[in-house]
Amino acid sequence: PRQKPVRFPPVLLGWGAQNRTLEVKWAKIISEWLAPDHFLLIENAGHMPMYEQPKLVNETLEIFFQAHGITNFSPFINNGEQ
């Protein structure tokens, strides 16, 4: 597997198992290049798993963020700072 730079942020790669735009074979290629911390193959989802399996995607994101101590996961949230 590819070694990520030391200060590289955590990476979650999710892929729709029925993705016909970018087939699953591309998930492996991208995964080797990106070296994600976690890879999720999402069943019953194509190219837009966030719309096709929103509950699973949101639960997975929440678990991933918690596991990596990420509490501010929006660039638009600044905890009240200007």
mmCIF file of N, CA and C in Angstrom:
data_model
loop_
_atom_site.group_PDB
_atom_site.id
_atom_site.type_symbol
_atom_site.label_atom_id
_atom_site.label_comp_id
_atom_site.label_asym_id
_atom_site.label_seq_id
_atom_site.Cartn_x
_atom_site.Cartn_y
_atom_site.Cartn_z
ATOM 1 N N PRO A 1 0.826 -1.213 0.000
ATOM 2 C CA PRO A 1 0.000 0.000 0.000
ATOM 3 C C PRO A 1 0.860 1.263 0.000
ATOM 4 N N ARG A 2 0.310 2.282 -0.553
ATOM 5 C CA ARG A 2 0.994 3.572 -0.632
ATOM 6 C C ARG A 2 1.079 4.206 0.749
ATOM 7 N N GLN A 3 2.186 4.835 1.049
ATOM 8 C CA GLN A 3 2.386 5.523 2.323
ATOM 9 C C GLN A 3 1.910 6.962 2.183
ATOM 10 N N LYS A 4 1.020 7.391 3.092
ATOM 11 C CA LYS A 4 0.532 8.768 3.047
ATOM 12 C C LYS A 4 1.513 9.690 3.759
ATOM 13 N N PRO A 5 1.539 10.966 3.379
ATOM 14 C CA PRO A 5 2.357 11.936 4.110
ATOM 15 C C PRO A 5 1.924 11.988 5.581
ATOM 16 N N VAL A 6 2.836 12.352 6.446
ATOM 17 C CA VAL A 6 2.588 12.343 7.892
ATOM 18 C C VAL A 6 1.388 13.200 8.275
ATOM 19 N N ARG A 7 1.265 14.388 7.736
ATOM 20 C CA ARG A 7 0.184 15.301 8.131
ATOM 21 C C ARG A 7 -1.046 15.200 7.225
ATOM 22 N N PHE A 8 -1.200 14.101 6.551
ATOM 23 C CA PHE A 8 -2.342 13.902 5.654
ATOM 24 C C PHE A 8 -3.588 13.621 6.484
ATOM 25 N N PRO A 9 -4.714 14.233 6.161
ATOM 26 C CA PRO A 9 -5.933 14.011 6.961
ATOM 27 C C PRO A 9 -6.463 12.587 6.783
ATOM 28 N N PRO A 10 -7.283 12.134 7.729
ATOM 29 C CA PRO A 10 -7.906 10.809 7.595
ATOM 30 C C PRO A 10 -8.776 10.761 6.338
ATOM 31 N N VAL A 11 -8.796 9.594 5.702
ATOM 32 C CA VAL A 11 -9.541 9.438 4.445
ATOM 33 C C VAL A 11 -10.508 8.265 4.566
ATOM 34 N N LEU A 12 -11.754 8.516 4.208
ATOM 35 C CA LEU A 12 -12.782 7.485 4.088
ATOM 36 C C LEU A 12 -13.179 7.444 2.621
ATOM 37 N N LEU A 13 -13.075 6.284 2.007
ATOM 38 C CA LEU A 13 -13.476 6.129 0.611
ATOM 39 C C LEU A 13 -14.683 5.209 0.561
ATOM 40 N N GLY A 14 -15.801 5.746 0.117
ATOM 41 C CA GLY A 14 -17.006 4.949 -0.066
ATOM 42 C C GLY A 14 -17.276 4.792 -1.550
ATOM 43 N N TRP A 15 -17.749 3.601 -1.942
ATOM 44 C CA TRP A 15 -17.961 3.322 -3.365
ATOM 45 C C TRP A 15 -19.240 2.525 -3.539
ATOM 46 N N GLY A 16 -20.088 2.947 -4.452
ATOM 47 C CA GLY A 16 -21.308 2.210 -4.754
ATOM 48 C C GLY A 16 -21.002 0.923 -5.505
ATOM 49 N N ALA A 17 -21.470 -0.187 -4.976
ATOM 50 C CA ALA A 17 -21.190 -1.498 -5.582
ATOM 51 C C ALA A 17 -21.779 -1.616 -6.989
ATOM 52 N N GLN A 18 -22.846 -0.885 -7.264
ATOM 53 C CA GLN A 18 -23.472 -0.931 -8.579
ATOM 54 C C GLN A 18 -23.155 0.316 -9.405
ATOM 55 N N ASN A 19 -22.039 0.969 -9.120
ATOM 56 C CA ASN A 19 -21.631 2.168 -9.833
ATOM 57 C C ASN A 19 -21.293 1.808 -11.277
ATOM 58 N N ARG A 20 -22.073 2.325 -12.218
ATOM 59 C CA ARG A 20 -21.807 2.071 -13.630
ATOM 60 C C ARG A 20 -21.035 3.221 -14.272
ATOM 61 N N THR A 21 -20.936 4.342 -13.577
ATOM 62 C CA THR A 21 -20.163 5.475 -14.088
ATOM 63 C C THR A 21 -18.674 5.193 -13.913
ATOM 64 N N LEU A 22 -18.306 4.794 -12.718
ATOM 65 C CA LEU A 22 -16.941 4.360 -12.403
ATOM 66 C C LEU A 22 -17.067 2.991 -11.738
ATOM 67 N N GLU A 23 -16.812 1.967 -12.488
ATOM 68 C CA GLU A 23 -17.017 0.603 -12.003
ATOM 69 C C GLU A 23 -16.152 0.313 -10.776
ATOM 70 N N VAL A 24 -16.518 -0.734 -10.070
ATOM 71 C CA VAL A 24 -15.846 -1.094 -8.820
ATOM 72 C C VAL A 24 -14.350 -1.332 -9.024
ATOM 73 N N LYS A 25 -13.952 -1.782 -10.204
ATOM 74 C CA LYS A 25 -12.515 -1.983 -10.447
ATOM 75 C C LYS A 25 -11.731 -0.693 -10.226
ATOM 76 N N TRP A 26 -12.362 0.460 -10.480
ATOM 77 C CA TRP A 26 -11.706 1.744 -10.263
ATOM 78 C C TRP A 26 -11.544 2.048 -8.782
ATOM 79 N N ALA A 27 -12.425 1.508 -7.961
ATOM 80 C CA ALA A 27 -12.312 1.706 -6.514
ATOM 81 C C ALA A 27 -10.984 1.162 -6.014
ATOM 82 N N LYS A 28 -10.591 0.001 -6.521
ATOM 83 C CA LYS A 28 -9.323 -0.588 -6.106
ATOM 84 C C LYS A 28 -8.151 0.279 -6.551
ATOM 85 N N ILE A 29 -8.185 0.758 -7.768
ATOM 86 C CA ILE A 29 -7.110 1.604 -8.295
ATOM 87 C C ILE A 29 -7.000 2.893 -7.479
ATOM 88 N N ILE A 30 -8.120 3.542 -7.255
ATOM 89 C CA ILE A 30 -8.128 4.791 -6.484
ATOM 90 C C ILE A 30 -7.721 4.532 -5.037
ATOM 91 N N SER A 31 -8.169 3.414 -4.487
ATOM 92 C CA SER A 31 -7.818 3.065 -3.113
ATOM 93 C C SER A 31 -6.309 2.859 -2.958
ATOM 94 N N GLU A 32 -5.693 2.229 -3.933
ATOM 95 C CA GLU A 32 -4.239 2.039 -3.883
ATOM 96 C C GLU A 32 -3.505 3.373 -3.944
ATOM 97 N N TRP A 33 -4.012 4.307 -4.716
ATOM 98 C CA TRP A 33 -3.390 5.616 -4.847
ATOM 99 C C TRP A 33 -3.648 6.490 -3.623
ATOM 100 N N LEU A 34 -4.889 6.483 -3.139
ATOM 101 C CA LEU A 34 -5.296 7.371 -2.053
ATOM 102 C C LEU A 34 -4.931 6.837 -0.671
ATOM 103 N N ALA A 35 -4.804 5.530 -0.538
ATOM 104 C CA ALA A 35 -4.496 4.873 0.749
ATOM 105 C C ALA A 35 -5.463 5.316 1.847
ATOM 106 N N PRO A 36 -6.767 5.044 1.657
ATOM 107 C CA PRO A 36 -7.740 5.482 2.661
ATOM 108 C C PRO A 36 -7.566 4.739 3.983
ATOM 109 N N ASP A 37 -7.985 5.408 5.060
ATOM 110 C CA ASP A 37 -7.968 4.770 6.373
ATOM 111 C C ASP A 37 -9.078 3.735 6.468
ATOM 112 N N HIS A 38 -10.140 3.968 5.715
ATOM 113 C CA HIS A 38 -11.270 3.046 5.714
ATOM 114 C C HIS A 38 -11.898 3.053 4.320
ATOM 115 N N PHE A 39 -12.240 1.864 3.834
ATOM 116 C CA PHE A 39 -12.904 1.726 2.539
ATOM 117 C C PHE A 39 -14.241 1.032 2.754
ATOM 118 N N LEU A 40 -15.287 1.572 2.172
ATOM 119 C CA LEU A 40 -16.625 1.005 2.305
ATOM 120 C C LEU A 40 -17.215 0.782 0.920
ATOM 121 N N LEU A 41 -17.511 -0.468 0.596
ATOM 122 C CA LEU A 41 -18.225 -0.791 -0.635
ATOM 123 C C LEU A 41 -19.703 -0.824 -0.267
ATOM 124 N N ILE A 42 -20.478 0.070 -0.859
ATOM 125 C CA ILE A 42 -21.864 0.280 -0.471
ATOM 126 C C ILE A 42 -22.790 -0.484 -1.411
ATOM 127 N N GLU A 43 -23.426 -1.513 -0.877
ATOM 128 C CA GLU A 43 -24.359 -2.321 -1.660
ATOM 129 C C GLU A 43 -25.621 -1.517 -1.984
ATOM 130 N N ASN A 44 -26.265 -1.880 -3.079
ATOM 131 C CA ASN A 44 -27.505 -1.224 -3.529
ATOM 132 C C ASN A 44 -27.313 0.269 -3.749
ATOM 133 N N ALA A 45 -26.138 0.636 -4.240
ATOM 134 C CA ALA A 45 -25.845 2.035 -4.545
ATOM 135 C C ALA A 45 -24.989 2.085 -5.799
ATOM 136 N N GLY A 46 -25.216 3.128 -6.576
ATOM 137 C CA GLY A 46 -24.435 3.341 -7.783
ATOM 138 C C GLY A 46 -23.439 4.468 -7.587
ATOM 139 N N HIS A 47 -23.500 5.463 -8.456
ATOM 140 C CA HIS A 47 -22.535 6.563 -8.451
ATOM 141 C C HIS A 47 -22.855 7.618 -7.385
ATOM 142 N N MET A 48 -24.043 7.581 -6.819
ATOM 143 C CA MET A 48 -24.457 8.596 -5.840
ATOM 144 C C MET A 48 -24.917 7.939 -4.532
ATOM 145 N N PRO A 49 -24.058 7.227 -3.835
ATOM 146 C CA PRO A 49 -24.487 6.498 -2.638
ATOM 147 C C PRO A 49 -25.042 7.394 -1.532
ATOM 148 N N MET A 50 -24.641 8.660 -1.520
ATOM 149 C CA MET A 50 -25.162 9.564 -0.495
ATOM 150 C C MET A 50 -26.656 9.841 -0.678
ATOM 151 N N TYR A 51 -27.159 9.630 -1.890
ATOM 152 C CA TYR A 51 -28.595 9.755 -2.159
ATOM 153 C C TYR A 51 -29.292 8.393 -2.131
ATOM 154 N N GLU A 52 -28.572 7.357 -2.553
ATOM 155 C CA GLU A 52 -29.161 6.027 -2.676
ATOM 156 C C GLU A 52 -29.179 5.258 -1.353
ATOM 157 N N GLN A 53 -28.222 5.534 -0.485
ATOM 158 C CA GLN A 53 -28.128 4.882 0.830
ATOM 159 C C GLN A 53 -27.765 5.939 1.883
ATOM 160 N N PRO A 54 -28.584 6.995 2.035
ATOM 161 C CA PRO A 54 -28.190 8.110 2.910
ATOM 162 C C PRO A 54 -28.000 7.712 4.378
ATOM 163 N N LYS A 55 -28.834 6.822 4.881
ATOM 164 C CA LYS A 55 -28.702 6.435 6.290
ATOM 165 C C LYS A 55 -27.358 5.750 6.534
ATOM 166 N N LEU A 56 -27.009 4.799 5.686
ATOM 167 C CA LEU A 56 -25.740 4.092 5.829
ATOM 168 C C LEU A 56 -24.557 5.045 5.676
ATOM 169 N N VAL A 57 -24.607 5.915 4.683
ATOM 170 C CA VAL A 57 -23.520 6.865 4.452
ATOM 171 C C VAL A 57 -23.370 7.795 5.652
ATOM 172 N N ASN A 58 -24.465 8.347 6.147
ATOM 173 C CA ASN A 58 -24.393 9.261 7.289
ATOM 174 C C ASN A 58 -23.904 8.572 8.554
ATOM 175 N N GLU A 59 -24.364 7.353 8.809
ATOM 176 C CA GLU A 59 -23.895 6.606 9.977
ATOM 177 C C GLU A 59 -22.401 6.313 9.867
ATOM 178 N N THR A 60 -21.962 5.930 8.666
ATOM 179 C CA THR A 60 -20.545 5.633 8.446
ATOM 180 C C THR A 60 -19.696 6.880 8.645
ATOM 181 N N LEU A 61 -20.153 8.012 8.126
ATOM 182 C CA LEU A 61 -19.426 9.267 8.316
ATOM 183 C C LEU A 61 -19.328 9.631 9.792
ATOM 184 N N GLU A 62 -20.431 9.499 10.505
ATOM 185 C CA GLU A 62 -20.435 9.837 11.931
ATOM 186 C C GLU A 62 -19.438 8.969 12.704
ATOM 187 N N ILE A 63 -19.442 7.672 12.447
ATOM 188 C CA ILE A 63 -18.503 6.760 13.115
ATOM 189 C C ILE A 63 -17.066 7.115 12.742
ATOM 190 N N PHE A 64 -16.831 7.382 11.464
ATOM 191 C CA PHE A 64 -15.487 7.735 10.991
ATOM 192 C C PHE A 64 -14.999 9.015 11.662
ATOM 193 N N PHE A 65 -15.860 10.046 11.695
ATOM 194 C CA PHE A 65 -15.472 11.313 12.326
ATOM 195 C C PHE A 65 -15.154 11.106 13.805
ATOM 196 N N GLN A 66 -16.002 10.367 14.505
ATOM 197 C CA GLN A 66 -15.777 10.124 15.929
ATOM 198 C C GLN A 66 -14.474 9.354 16.152
ATOM 199 N N ALA A 67 -14.208 8.356 15.314
ATOM 200 C CA ALA A 67 -13.002 7.543 15.461
ATOM 201 C C ALA A 67 -11.733 8.372 15.285
ATOM 202 N N HIS A 68 -11.830 9.455 14.532
ATOM 203 C CA HIS A 68 -10.655 10.287 14.266
ATOM 204 C C HIS A 68 -10.701 11.610 15.035
ATOM 205 N N GLY A 69 -11.623 11.713 15.995
ATOM 206 C CA GLY A 69 -11.698 12.916 16.822
ATOM 207 C C GLY A 69 -12.090 14.162 16.054
ATOM 208 N N ILE A 70 -12.823 13.998 14.975
ATOM 209 C CA ILE A 70 -13.238 15.137 14.156
ATOM 210 C C ILE A 70 -14.602 15.599 14.636
ATOM 211 N N THR A 71 -14.649 16.797 15.180
ATOM 212 C CA THR A 71 -15.921 17.334 15.659
ATOM 213 C C THR A 71 -16.405 18.485 14.788
ATOM 214 N N ASN A 72 -15.498 19.125 14.089
ATOM 215 C CA ASN A 72 -15.838 20.238 13.218
ATOM 216 C C ASN A 72 -15.613 19.775 11.784
ATOM 217 N N PHE A 73 -16.632 19.148 11.195
ATOM 218 C CA PHE A 73 -16.437 18.574 9.872
ATOM 219 C C PHE A 73 -17.067 19.400 8.770
ATOM 220 N N SER A 74 -17.195 20.687 8.991
ATOM 221 C CA SER A 74 -17.638 21.582 7.927
ATOM 222 C C SER A 74 -16.705 22.779 7.869
ATOM 223 N N PRO A 75 -16.225 23.124 6.692
ATOM 224 C CA PRO A 75 -15.356 24.296 6.599
ATOM 225 C C PRO A 75 -16.106 25.589 6.905
ATOM 226 N N PHE A 76 -17.447 25.505 6.977
ATOM 227 C CA PHE A 76 -18.251 26.698 7.215
ATOM 228 C C PHE A 76 -18.582 26.883 8.695
ATOM 229 N N ILE A 77 -18.248 25.885 9.516
ATOM 230 C CA ILE A 77 -18.483 25.989 10.950
ATOM 231 C C ILE A 77 -17.178 26.460 11.574
ATOM 232 N N ASN A 78 -17.222 27.572 12.287
ATOM 233 C CA ASN A 78 -15.998 28.083 12.882
ATOM 234 C C ASN A 78 -16.131 28.270 14.379
ATOM 235 N N ASN A 79 -17.062 27.556 15.002
ATOM 236 C CA ASN A 79 -17.247 27.618 16.462
ATOM 237 C C ASN A 79 -17.433 29.029 16.972
ATOM 238 N N GLY A 80 -18.135 29.865 16.217
ATOM 239 C CA GLY A 80 -18.450 31.215 16.657
ATOM 240 C C GLY A 80 -17.334 32.219 16.417
ATOM 241 N N GLU A 81 -16.196 31.793 15.900
ATOM 242 C CA GLU A 81 -15.100 32.721 15.641
ATOM 243 C C GLU A 81 -15.334 33.422 14.321
ATOM 244 N N GLN A 82 -14.881 34.649 14.211
ATOM 245 C CA GLN A 82 -15.014 35.420 12.976
ATOM 246 C C GLN A 82 -13.749 35.377 12.173
#
